[in-house]
Short mmCIF file of C-alpha atoms and ligand atoms in Angstrom, two decimals:
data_model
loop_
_atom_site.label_atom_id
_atom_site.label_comp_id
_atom_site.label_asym_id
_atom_site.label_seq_id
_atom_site.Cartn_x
_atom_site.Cartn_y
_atom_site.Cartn_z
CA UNK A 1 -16.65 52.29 14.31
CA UNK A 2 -13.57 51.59 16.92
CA UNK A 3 -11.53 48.99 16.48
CA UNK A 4 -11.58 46.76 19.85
CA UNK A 5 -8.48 46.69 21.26
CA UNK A 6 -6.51 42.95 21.77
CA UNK A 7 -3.83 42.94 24.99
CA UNK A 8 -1.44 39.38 25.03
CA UNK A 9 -0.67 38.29 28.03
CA UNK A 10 3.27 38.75 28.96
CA UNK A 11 5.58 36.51 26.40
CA UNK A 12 2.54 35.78 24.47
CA UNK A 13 3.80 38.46 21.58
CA UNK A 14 6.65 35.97 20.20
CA UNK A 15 4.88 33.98 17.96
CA UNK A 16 3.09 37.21 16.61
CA UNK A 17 6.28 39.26 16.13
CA UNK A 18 7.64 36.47 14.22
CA UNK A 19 5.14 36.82 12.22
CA UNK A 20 2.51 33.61 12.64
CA UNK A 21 -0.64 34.45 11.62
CA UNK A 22 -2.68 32.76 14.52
CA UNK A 23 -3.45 34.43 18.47
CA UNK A 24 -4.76 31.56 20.42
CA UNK A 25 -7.87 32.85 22.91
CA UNK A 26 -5.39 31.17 25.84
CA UNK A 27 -3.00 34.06 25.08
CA UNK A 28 -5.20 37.23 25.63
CA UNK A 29 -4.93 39.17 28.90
CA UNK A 30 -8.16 41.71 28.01
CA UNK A 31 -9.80 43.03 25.16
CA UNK A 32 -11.31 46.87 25.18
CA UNK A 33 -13.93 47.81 23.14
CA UNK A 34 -16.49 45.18 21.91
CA UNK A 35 -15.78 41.96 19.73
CA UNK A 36 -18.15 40.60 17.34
CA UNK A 37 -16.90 37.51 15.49
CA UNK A 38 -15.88 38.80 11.82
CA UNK A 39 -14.79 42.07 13.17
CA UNK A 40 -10.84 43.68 12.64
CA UNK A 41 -9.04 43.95 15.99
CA UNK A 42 -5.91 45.88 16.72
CA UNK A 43 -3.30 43.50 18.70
CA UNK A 44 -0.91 44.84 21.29
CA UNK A 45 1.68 43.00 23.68
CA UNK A 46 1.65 43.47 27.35
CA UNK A 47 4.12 47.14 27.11
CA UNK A 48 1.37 48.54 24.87
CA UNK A 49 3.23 48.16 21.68
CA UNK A 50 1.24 47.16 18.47
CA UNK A 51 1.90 44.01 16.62
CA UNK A 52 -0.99 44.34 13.74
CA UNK A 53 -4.80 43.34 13.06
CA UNK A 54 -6.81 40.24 12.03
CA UNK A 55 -10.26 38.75 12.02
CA UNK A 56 -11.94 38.17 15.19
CA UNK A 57 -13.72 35.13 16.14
CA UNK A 58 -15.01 33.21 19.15
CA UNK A 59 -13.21 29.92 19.26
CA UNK A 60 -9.56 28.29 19.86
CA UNK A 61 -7.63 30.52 17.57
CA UNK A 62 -9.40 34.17 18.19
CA UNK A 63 -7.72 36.47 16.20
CA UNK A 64 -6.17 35.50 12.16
CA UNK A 65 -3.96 38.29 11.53
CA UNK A 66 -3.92 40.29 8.07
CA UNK A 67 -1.53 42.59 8.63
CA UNK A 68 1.18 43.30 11.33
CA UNK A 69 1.18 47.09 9.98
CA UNK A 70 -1.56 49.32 10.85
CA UNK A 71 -2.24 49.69 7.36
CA UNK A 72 -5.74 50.17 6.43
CA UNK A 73 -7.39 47.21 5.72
CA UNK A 74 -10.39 48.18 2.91
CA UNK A 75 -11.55 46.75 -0.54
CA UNK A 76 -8.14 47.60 -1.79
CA UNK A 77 -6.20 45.79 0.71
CA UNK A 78 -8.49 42.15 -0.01
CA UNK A 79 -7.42 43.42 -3.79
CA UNK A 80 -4.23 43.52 -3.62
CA UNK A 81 -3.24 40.30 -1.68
CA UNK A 82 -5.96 37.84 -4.15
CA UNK A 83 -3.89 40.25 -7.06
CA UNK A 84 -0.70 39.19 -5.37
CA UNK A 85 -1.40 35.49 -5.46
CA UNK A 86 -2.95 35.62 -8.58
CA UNK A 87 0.58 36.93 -10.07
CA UNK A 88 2.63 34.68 -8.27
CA UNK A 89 0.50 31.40 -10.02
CA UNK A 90 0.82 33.30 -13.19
CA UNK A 91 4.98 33.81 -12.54
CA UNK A 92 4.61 29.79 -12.43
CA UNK A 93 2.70 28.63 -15.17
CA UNK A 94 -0.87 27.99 -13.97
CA UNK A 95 -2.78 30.65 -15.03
CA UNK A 96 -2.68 30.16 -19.09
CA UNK A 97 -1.72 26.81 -19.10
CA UNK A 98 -3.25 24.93 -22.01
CA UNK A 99 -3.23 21.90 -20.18
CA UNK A 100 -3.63 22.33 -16.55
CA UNK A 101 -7.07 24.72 -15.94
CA UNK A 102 -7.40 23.59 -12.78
CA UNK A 103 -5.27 25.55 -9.68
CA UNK A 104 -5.77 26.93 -6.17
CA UNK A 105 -5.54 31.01 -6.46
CA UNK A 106 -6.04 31.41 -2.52
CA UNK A 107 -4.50 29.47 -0.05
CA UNK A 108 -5.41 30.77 3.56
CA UNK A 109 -2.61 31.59 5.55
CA UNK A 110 0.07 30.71 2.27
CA UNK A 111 -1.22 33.69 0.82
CA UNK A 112 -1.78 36.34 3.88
CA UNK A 113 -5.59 35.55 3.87
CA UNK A 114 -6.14 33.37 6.58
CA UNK A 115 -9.59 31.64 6.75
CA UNK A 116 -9.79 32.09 2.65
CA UNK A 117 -9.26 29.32 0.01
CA UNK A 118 -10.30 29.75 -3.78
CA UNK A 119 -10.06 27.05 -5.97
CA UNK A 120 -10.47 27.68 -9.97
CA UNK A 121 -11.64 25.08 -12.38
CA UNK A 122 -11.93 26.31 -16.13
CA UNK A 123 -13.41 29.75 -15.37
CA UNK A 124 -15.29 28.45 -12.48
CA UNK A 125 -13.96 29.79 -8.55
CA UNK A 126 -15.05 28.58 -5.92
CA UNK A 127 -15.02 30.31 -2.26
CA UNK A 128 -14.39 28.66 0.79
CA UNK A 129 -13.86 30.13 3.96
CA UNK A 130 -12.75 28.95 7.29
CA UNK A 131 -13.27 32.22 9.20
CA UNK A 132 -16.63 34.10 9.64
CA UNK A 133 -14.22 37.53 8.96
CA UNK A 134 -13.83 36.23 5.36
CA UNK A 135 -17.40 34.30 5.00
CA UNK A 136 -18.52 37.81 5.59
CA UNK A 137 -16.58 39.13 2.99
CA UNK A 138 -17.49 36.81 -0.16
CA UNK A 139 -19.22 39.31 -2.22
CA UNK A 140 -16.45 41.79 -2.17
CA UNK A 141 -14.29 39.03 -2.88
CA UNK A 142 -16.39 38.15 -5.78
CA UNK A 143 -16.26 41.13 -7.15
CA UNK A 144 -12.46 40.95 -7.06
CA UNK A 145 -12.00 38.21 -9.02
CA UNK A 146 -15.21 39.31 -11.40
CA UNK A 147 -12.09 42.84 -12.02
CA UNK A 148 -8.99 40.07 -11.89
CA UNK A 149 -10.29 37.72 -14.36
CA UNK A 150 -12.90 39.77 -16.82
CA UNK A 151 -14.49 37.47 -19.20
CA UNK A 152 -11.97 34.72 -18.11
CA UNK A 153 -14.61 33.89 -15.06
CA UNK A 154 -17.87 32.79 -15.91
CA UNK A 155 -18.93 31.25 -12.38
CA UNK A 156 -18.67 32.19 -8.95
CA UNK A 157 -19.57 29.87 -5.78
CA UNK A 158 -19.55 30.23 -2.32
CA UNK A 159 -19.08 27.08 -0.71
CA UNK A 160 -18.50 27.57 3.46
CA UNK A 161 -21.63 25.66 4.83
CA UNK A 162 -19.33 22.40 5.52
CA UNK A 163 -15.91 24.81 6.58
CA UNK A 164 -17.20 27.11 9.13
CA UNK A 165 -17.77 26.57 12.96
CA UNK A 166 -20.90 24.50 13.46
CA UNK A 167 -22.66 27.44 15.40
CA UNK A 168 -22.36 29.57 12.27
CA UNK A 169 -22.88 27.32 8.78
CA UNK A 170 -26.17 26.46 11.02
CA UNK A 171 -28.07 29.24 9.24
CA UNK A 172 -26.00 30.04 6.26
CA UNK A 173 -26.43 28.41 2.45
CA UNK A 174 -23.89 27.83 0.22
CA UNK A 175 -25.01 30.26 -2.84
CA UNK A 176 -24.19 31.04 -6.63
CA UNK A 177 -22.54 34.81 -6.50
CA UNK A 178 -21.89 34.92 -10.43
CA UNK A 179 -23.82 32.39 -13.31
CA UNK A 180 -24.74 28.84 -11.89
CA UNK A 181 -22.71 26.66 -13.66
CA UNK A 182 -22.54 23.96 -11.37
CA UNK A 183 -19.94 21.31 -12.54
CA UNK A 184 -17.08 21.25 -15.36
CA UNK A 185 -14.62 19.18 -17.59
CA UNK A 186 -11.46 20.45 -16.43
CA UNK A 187 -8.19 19.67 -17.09
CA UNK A 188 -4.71 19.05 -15.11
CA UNK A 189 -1.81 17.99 -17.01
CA UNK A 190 -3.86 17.16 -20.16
CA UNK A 191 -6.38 14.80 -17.78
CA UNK A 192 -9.91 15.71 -17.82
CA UNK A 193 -11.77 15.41 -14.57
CA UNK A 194 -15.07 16.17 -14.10
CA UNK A 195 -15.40 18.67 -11.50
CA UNK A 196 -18.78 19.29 -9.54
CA UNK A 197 -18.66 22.16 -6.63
CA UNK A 198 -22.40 22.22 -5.39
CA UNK A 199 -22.27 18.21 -4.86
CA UNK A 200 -18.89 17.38 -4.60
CA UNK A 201 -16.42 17.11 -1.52
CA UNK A 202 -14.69 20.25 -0.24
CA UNK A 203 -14.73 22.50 -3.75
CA UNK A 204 -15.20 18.96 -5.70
CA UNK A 205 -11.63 18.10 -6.55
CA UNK A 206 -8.35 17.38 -4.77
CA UNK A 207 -5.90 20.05 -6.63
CA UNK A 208 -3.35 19.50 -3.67
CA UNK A 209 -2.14 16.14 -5.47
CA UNK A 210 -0.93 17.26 -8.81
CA UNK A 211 2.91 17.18 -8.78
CA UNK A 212 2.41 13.97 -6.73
CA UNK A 213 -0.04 12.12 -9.80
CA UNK A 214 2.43 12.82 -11.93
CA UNK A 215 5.21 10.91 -10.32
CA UNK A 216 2.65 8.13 -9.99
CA UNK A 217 2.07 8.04 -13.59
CA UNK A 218 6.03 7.99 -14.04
CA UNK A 219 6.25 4.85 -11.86
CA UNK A 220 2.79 3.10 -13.27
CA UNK A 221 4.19 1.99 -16.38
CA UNK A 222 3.25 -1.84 -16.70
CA UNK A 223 2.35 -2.20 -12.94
CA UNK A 224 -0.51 -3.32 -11.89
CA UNK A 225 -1.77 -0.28 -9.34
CA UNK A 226 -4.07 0.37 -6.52
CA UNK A 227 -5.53 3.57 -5.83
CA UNK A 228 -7.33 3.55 -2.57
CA UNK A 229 -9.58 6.23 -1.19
CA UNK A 230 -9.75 7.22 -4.69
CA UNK A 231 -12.20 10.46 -4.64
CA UNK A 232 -12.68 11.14 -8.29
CA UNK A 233 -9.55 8.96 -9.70
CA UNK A 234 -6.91 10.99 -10.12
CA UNK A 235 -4.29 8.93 -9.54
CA UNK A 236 -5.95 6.24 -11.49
CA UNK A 237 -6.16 8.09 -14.86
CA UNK A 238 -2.62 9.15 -14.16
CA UNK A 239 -1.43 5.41 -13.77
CA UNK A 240 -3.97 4.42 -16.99
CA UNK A 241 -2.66 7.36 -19.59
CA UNK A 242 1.00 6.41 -18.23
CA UNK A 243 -0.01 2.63 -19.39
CA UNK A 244 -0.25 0.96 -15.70
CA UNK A 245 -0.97 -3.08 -16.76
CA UNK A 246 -4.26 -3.06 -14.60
CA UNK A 247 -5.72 -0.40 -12.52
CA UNK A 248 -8.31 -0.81 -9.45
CA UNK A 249 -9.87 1.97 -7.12
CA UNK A 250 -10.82 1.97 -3.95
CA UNK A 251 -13.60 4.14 -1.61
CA UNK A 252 -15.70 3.40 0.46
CA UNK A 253 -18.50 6.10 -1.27
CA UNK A 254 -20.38 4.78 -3.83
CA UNK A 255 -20.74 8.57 -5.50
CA UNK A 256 -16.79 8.88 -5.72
CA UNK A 257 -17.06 5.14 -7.45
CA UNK A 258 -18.97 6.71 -9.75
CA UNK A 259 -17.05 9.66 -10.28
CA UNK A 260 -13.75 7.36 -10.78
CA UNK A 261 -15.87 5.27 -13.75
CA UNK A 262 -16.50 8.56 -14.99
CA UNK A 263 -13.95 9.97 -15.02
CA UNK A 264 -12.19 6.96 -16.57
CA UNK A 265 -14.48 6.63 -19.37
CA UNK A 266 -13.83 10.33 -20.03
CA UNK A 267 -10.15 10.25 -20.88
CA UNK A 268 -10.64 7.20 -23.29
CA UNK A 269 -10.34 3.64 -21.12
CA UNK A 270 -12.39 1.16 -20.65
CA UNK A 271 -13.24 -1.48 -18.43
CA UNK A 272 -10.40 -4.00 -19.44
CA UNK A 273 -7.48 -1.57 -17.36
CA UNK A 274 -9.85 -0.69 -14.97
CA UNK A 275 -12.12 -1.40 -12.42
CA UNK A 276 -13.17 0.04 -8.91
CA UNK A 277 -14.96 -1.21 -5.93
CA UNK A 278 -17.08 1.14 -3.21
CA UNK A 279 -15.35 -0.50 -0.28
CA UNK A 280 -13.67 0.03 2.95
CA UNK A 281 -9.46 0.31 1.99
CA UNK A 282 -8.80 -1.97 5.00
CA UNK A 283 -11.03 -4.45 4.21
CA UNK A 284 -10.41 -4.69 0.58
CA UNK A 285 -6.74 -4.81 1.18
CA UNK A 286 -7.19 -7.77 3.91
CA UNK A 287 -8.22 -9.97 0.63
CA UNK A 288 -6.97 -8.36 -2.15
CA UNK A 289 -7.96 -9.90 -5.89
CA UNK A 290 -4.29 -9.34 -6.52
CA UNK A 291 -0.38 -8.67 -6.20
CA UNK A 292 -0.02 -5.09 -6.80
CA UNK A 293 2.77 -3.93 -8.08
CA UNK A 294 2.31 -0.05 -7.09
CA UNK A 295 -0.49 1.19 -3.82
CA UNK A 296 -1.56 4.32 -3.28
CA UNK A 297 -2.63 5.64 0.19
CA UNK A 298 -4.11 8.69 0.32
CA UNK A 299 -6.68 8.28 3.15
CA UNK A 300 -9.12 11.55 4.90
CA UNK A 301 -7.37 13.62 7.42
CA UNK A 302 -7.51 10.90 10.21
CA UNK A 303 -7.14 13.84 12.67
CA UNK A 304 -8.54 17.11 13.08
CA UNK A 305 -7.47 18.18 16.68
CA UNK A 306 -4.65 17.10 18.81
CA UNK A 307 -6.78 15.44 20.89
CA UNK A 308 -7.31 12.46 18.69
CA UNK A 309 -3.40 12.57 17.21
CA UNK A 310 -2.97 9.30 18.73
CA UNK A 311 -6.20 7.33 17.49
CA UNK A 312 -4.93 8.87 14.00
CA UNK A 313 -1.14 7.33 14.38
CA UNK A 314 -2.55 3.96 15.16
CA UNK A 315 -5.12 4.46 12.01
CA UNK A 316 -1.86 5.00 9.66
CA UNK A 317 0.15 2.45 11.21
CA UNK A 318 -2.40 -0.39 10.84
CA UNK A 319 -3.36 1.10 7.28
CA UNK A 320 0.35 1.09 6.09
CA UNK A 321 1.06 -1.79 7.62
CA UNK A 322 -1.92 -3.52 5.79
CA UNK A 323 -0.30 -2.39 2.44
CA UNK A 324 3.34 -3.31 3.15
CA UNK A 325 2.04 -6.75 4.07
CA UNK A 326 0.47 -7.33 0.77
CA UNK A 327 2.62 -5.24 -1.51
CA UNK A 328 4.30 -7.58 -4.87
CA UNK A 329 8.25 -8.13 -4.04
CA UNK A 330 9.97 -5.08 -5.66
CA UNK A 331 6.68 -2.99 -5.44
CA UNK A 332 6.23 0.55 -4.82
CA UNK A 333 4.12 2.34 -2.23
CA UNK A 334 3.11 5.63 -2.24
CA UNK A 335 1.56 7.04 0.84
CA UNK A 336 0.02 10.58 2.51
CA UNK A 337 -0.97 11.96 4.69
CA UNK A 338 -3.08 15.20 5.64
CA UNK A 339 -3.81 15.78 8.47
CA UNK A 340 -2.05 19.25 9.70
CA UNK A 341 -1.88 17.90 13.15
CA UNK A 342 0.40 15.13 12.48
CA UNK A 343 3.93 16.61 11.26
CA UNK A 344 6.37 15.38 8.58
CA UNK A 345 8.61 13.56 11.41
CA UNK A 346 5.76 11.93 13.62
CA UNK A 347 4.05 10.77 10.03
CA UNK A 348 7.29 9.07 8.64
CA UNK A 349 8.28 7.48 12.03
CA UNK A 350 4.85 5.47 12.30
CA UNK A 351 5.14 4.38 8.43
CA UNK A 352 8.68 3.36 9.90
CA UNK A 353 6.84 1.59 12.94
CA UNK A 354 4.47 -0.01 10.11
CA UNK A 355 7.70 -1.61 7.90
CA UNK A 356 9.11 -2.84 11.18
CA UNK A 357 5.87 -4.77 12.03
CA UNK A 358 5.60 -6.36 7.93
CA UNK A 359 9.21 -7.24 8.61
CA UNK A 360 9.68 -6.21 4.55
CA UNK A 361 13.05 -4.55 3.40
CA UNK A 362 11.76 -0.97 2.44
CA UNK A 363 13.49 1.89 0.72
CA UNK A 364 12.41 5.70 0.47
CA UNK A 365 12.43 7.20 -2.63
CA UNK A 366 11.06 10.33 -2.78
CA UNK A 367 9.81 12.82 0.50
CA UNK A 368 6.79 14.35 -1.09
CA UNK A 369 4.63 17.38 -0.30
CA UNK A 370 1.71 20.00 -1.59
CA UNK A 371 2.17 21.96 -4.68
CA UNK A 372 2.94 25.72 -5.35
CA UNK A 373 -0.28 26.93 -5.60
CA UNK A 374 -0.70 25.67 -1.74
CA UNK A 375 2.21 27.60 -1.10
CA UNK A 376 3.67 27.37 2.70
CA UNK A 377 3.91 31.12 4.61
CA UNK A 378 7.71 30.35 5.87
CA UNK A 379 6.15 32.34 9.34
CA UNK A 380 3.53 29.30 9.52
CA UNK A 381 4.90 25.75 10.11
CA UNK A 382 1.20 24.57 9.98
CA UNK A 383 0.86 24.82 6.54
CA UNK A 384 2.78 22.01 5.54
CA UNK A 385 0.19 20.00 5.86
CA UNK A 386 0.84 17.07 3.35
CA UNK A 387 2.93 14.70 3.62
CA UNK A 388 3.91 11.74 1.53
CA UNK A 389 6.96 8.96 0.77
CA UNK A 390 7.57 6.79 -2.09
CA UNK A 391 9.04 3.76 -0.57
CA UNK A 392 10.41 0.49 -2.78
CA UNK A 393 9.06 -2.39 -1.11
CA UNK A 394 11.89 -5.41 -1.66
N1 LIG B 1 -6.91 10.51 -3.50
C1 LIG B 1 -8.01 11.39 -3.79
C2 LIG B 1 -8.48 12.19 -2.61
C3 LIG B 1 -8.83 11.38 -1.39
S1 LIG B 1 -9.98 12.15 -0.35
C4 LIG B 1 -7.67 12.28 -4.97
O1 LIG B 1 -6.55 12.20 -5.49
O2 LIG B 1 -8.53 13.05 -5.37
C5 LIG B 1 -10.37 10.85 0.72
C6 LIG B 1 -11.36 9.83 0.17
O3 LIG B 1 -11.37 8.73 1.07
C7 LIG B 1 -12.81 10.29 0.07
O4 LIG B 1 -13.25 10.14 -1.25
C8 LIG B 1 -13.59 9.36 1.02
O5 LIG B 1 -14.86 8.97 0.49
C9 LIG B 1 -12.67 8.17 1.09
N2 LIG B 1 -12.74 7.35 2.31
C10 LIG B 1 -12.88 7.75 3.59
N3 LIG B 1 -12.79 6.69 4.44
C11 LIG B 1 -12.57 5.59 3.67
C12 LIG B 1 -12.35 4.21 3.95
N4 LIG B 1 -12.35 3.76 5.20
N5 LIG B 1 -12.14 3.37 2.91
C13 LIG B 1 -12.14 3.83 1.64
N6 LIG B 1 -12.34 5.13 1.32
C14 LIG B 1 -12.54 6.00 2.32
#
C-alpha cells in the first residue's frame, strides 16, 4: 500500500524540523494519495523535502509524527521505542522497586509514541490511547510487552473508550487482551492503593503525583491536612503514615469517597485521623469544620481547549483564593494544576492574583512538576503539563 503523501504549506515546516511531534490540519497545503485515520503518512515542506511520518487522523492535530527519518516503521520499530522507555524507567529505579510497583512505562509524546500511554500496576498494564493510529495497534502492542515483561505481566487492558475522539470510542469497547484481572493492591513508596482499571478513572490511579505525595508527607507531620479532590487518597495516606494530627478528604464522587476509606483502612488507620466527605471543594471550604494547617488542591483539568482557558483561570483563582482565605496562620498550601493548556507562568500568576485578593503574606517554597516516568520530549513544550507550588501561608 502507498503511503499518502503530506505537503505543509510555506513556513509551516519549522515546528516539524525542530522536531515537535504535532502537524496541525491548518498547516497542510495538499495531501496525495488517500488518508484514512490510523494510517502512516510521509510529510514534506513546500520545496519537496521530507521531514518524517506519523499517524494520520481527522481532527485539529492531523498528523503525530513517529519518526522524522524514513525509517521503516514495522513491529520492530513499536518494539524498540516501548523497549527504550522501558530501559530508561529501569536506569531509574522503577522497574524492580520493592516498594513502588506502580509506574507509567509509556508516556505519549515523552516517549516518541504520541497518542500511547501505558500505565503498570503490579504486573497489570493498562493501554490507553489518544490516537486511532495507536488504538489500532493495541494487540501488537500487547504482544510487546507480553516479550518485554515474560511472566512479570499477568494482565493486559485496553482502556481507550473514554480517550479517543467521540466519533470513534462510539463503537469500540474497552477489552481484556491478556488474563482479566481487573483491580490490584499496589504499592508506591511502601503505600498500598487499591487500583481498579475497568471501573476506575483514566487507568484507575493518578501515578503523575508521586514525587509530589511525598513532599506532602514531609510537611504533614502534626498538621492537621486537607486533601481536596481526593480521587483514591493519595495524598491522604501520605499525610497519615507521615503522622499528619487529623486528616480530611474531599470529592465531590461518592465512589472516590469510598475508595479514600478504603484505601485508608488498607494501610492500617482508622477513623480517629481520618475522615472524608463526598462534597463539592468550594463548598466545603466556604464552611470548613476546621483550621487547617496544610490544603491540598489538586482539582480536574479545568480546561481542555483554549477556548475555555479563561473560564479555567477564573475557576483557579476563586478556588485558590477560597483556600488562602481559610488557611491556619503559618499554614502550607499545596496546589496543581493540569490542565496542558494553561502554562507554568499563566498558572502561577493567577495563584498570585488569588494571594493578592486574601490579602495574606504568602511565600513559595517549592515549584513542582510531573515525575520521570512522565518524562517531557525537550522538542514538546506541551508536555509539561503539571504544575504545582508549595506556598507558606503567614
Ligand atoms: N488528587 C488525586 C487526583 C485528583 S483527580 C490523586 O492524588 O489521586 C480529580 C478529582 O476531582 C476526581 O476524583 C473528581 O471526582 C474530583 N472532582 C471534580 N470536581 C470536583 C469538585 N467540584 N469538588 C470536589 N471534587 C471534584
Amino acid at each position: 500500500m502507498n503511503k499518502a503523501k503530506i505537503v505543509l504549506k510555506s513556513g509551516k515546516d519549522d515546528a516539524v524540523l525542530r522536531q515537535h511531534p504535532w502537524i496541525f490540519s491548518g498547516a497542510i497545503k495538499k495531501t496525495y494519495g488517500e488518508t484514512n485515520e490510523g494510517d502512516i503518512v510521509d510529510v514534506y515542506n513546500n520545496k519537496d523535502r521530507f521531514l518524517g511520518q506519523g499517524h494520520w487522523q481527522d481532527g485539529s492535530i492531523a498528523v503525530r509524527m513517529l519518526s522524522f527519518t524514513d525509517e521503516e516503521i514495522n513491529y520492530d520499530f513499536y518494539k524498540n521505542r516501548i523497549s527504550a522507555a522501558y530501559n530508561m524507567r529501569d536506569s531509574i529505579g522503577l522497574i524492580n522497586n520493592a516498594k513502588t510497583n506502580i509506574y507509567r512505562l509509556i508516556f505519549a509524546e515523552g516517549d516518541n509514541l504520541p497518542g500511547l500511554v501505558i500505565d503498570f500496576y503490579a504486573g497489570a498494564a493498562i493501554i490507553q490511547t489518544h490516537s486511532i493510529g495507536m488504538y489500532l495497534l493495541r494487540h501488537d502492542i500487547a504482544k510487546i510487552l507480553q516479550e518485554i515483561y515474560g511472566d512479570r505481566i499477568h494482565t493486559i487492558y485496553a482502556k481507550s473508550k473514554e480517550s479517543l475522539p467521540k466519533s470513534t470510542a462510539f463503537d469500540i469497547e474497552n477489552e481484556f487482551l491478556f488474563g482479566d484481572k481487573e483491580s490490584i493492591v499496589a504499592l508506591e513508596n511502601g503505600n498500598k492503593f487499591e487500583v481498579n482499571w475497568v471501573s476506575g478513572q483514566k487507568t484507575g490511579f493518578f501515578i503523575d503525583q508521586r514525587y509530589n505525595r511525598e513532599l506532602v508527607g514531609q510537611y504533614s507531620k502534626g498538621r492537621k491536612v486537607l486533601n481536596t479532590f481526593c480521587y483514591t487518597g493519595g495524598f491522604s495516606i501520605y499525610a497519615l503514615e507521615q503522622g499528619a494530627s487529623l486528616v480530611h478528604s474531599v470529592d465531590s464522587s461518592a465512589k472516590a469517597i469510598d475508595l479514600t476509606n478504603e484505601n485508608v483502612e488498607l494501610n492500617g488507620f482508622g477513623k480517629d485521623k481520618h475522615d472524608a466527605f463526598a462534597v463539592d471543594t468550594m463548598d466545603f471550604m466556604k464552611d470548613m469544620p476546621e483550621k487547617y494547617e496544610l490544603i491540598i488542591l489538586d482539582p480536574p483539568a479545568y480546561a481542555k481547549h483554549k477556548k475555555v482557558r479563561h473560564q479555567a483561570v477564573q475557576g483557579y483563582k476563586r478556588l485558590n483564593a477560597t483556600a488562602f482565605k481559610n488557611m491556619a496562620p503559618g499554614g502550607i498550601l499545596f496546589t496543581f494544576s493540569c490542565s496542558q493548556v494553561v502554562d507554568r507562568r499563566l498558572f502561577e500568576s493567577t495563584v498570585l492574583a488569588a494571594a493578592i485578593h486574601s490579602g495574606r503574606k504568602v511565600k513559595i517554597l517549592h515549584h513542582l512538576s510531573q515525575p520521570a516516568d512522565h518524562p517531557q520530549n525537550i522538542y514538546h513544550a506541551e508536555g509539561a503539563y503539571l504544575k504545582g507550588l508549595v506556598l507558606y501561608v503567614e
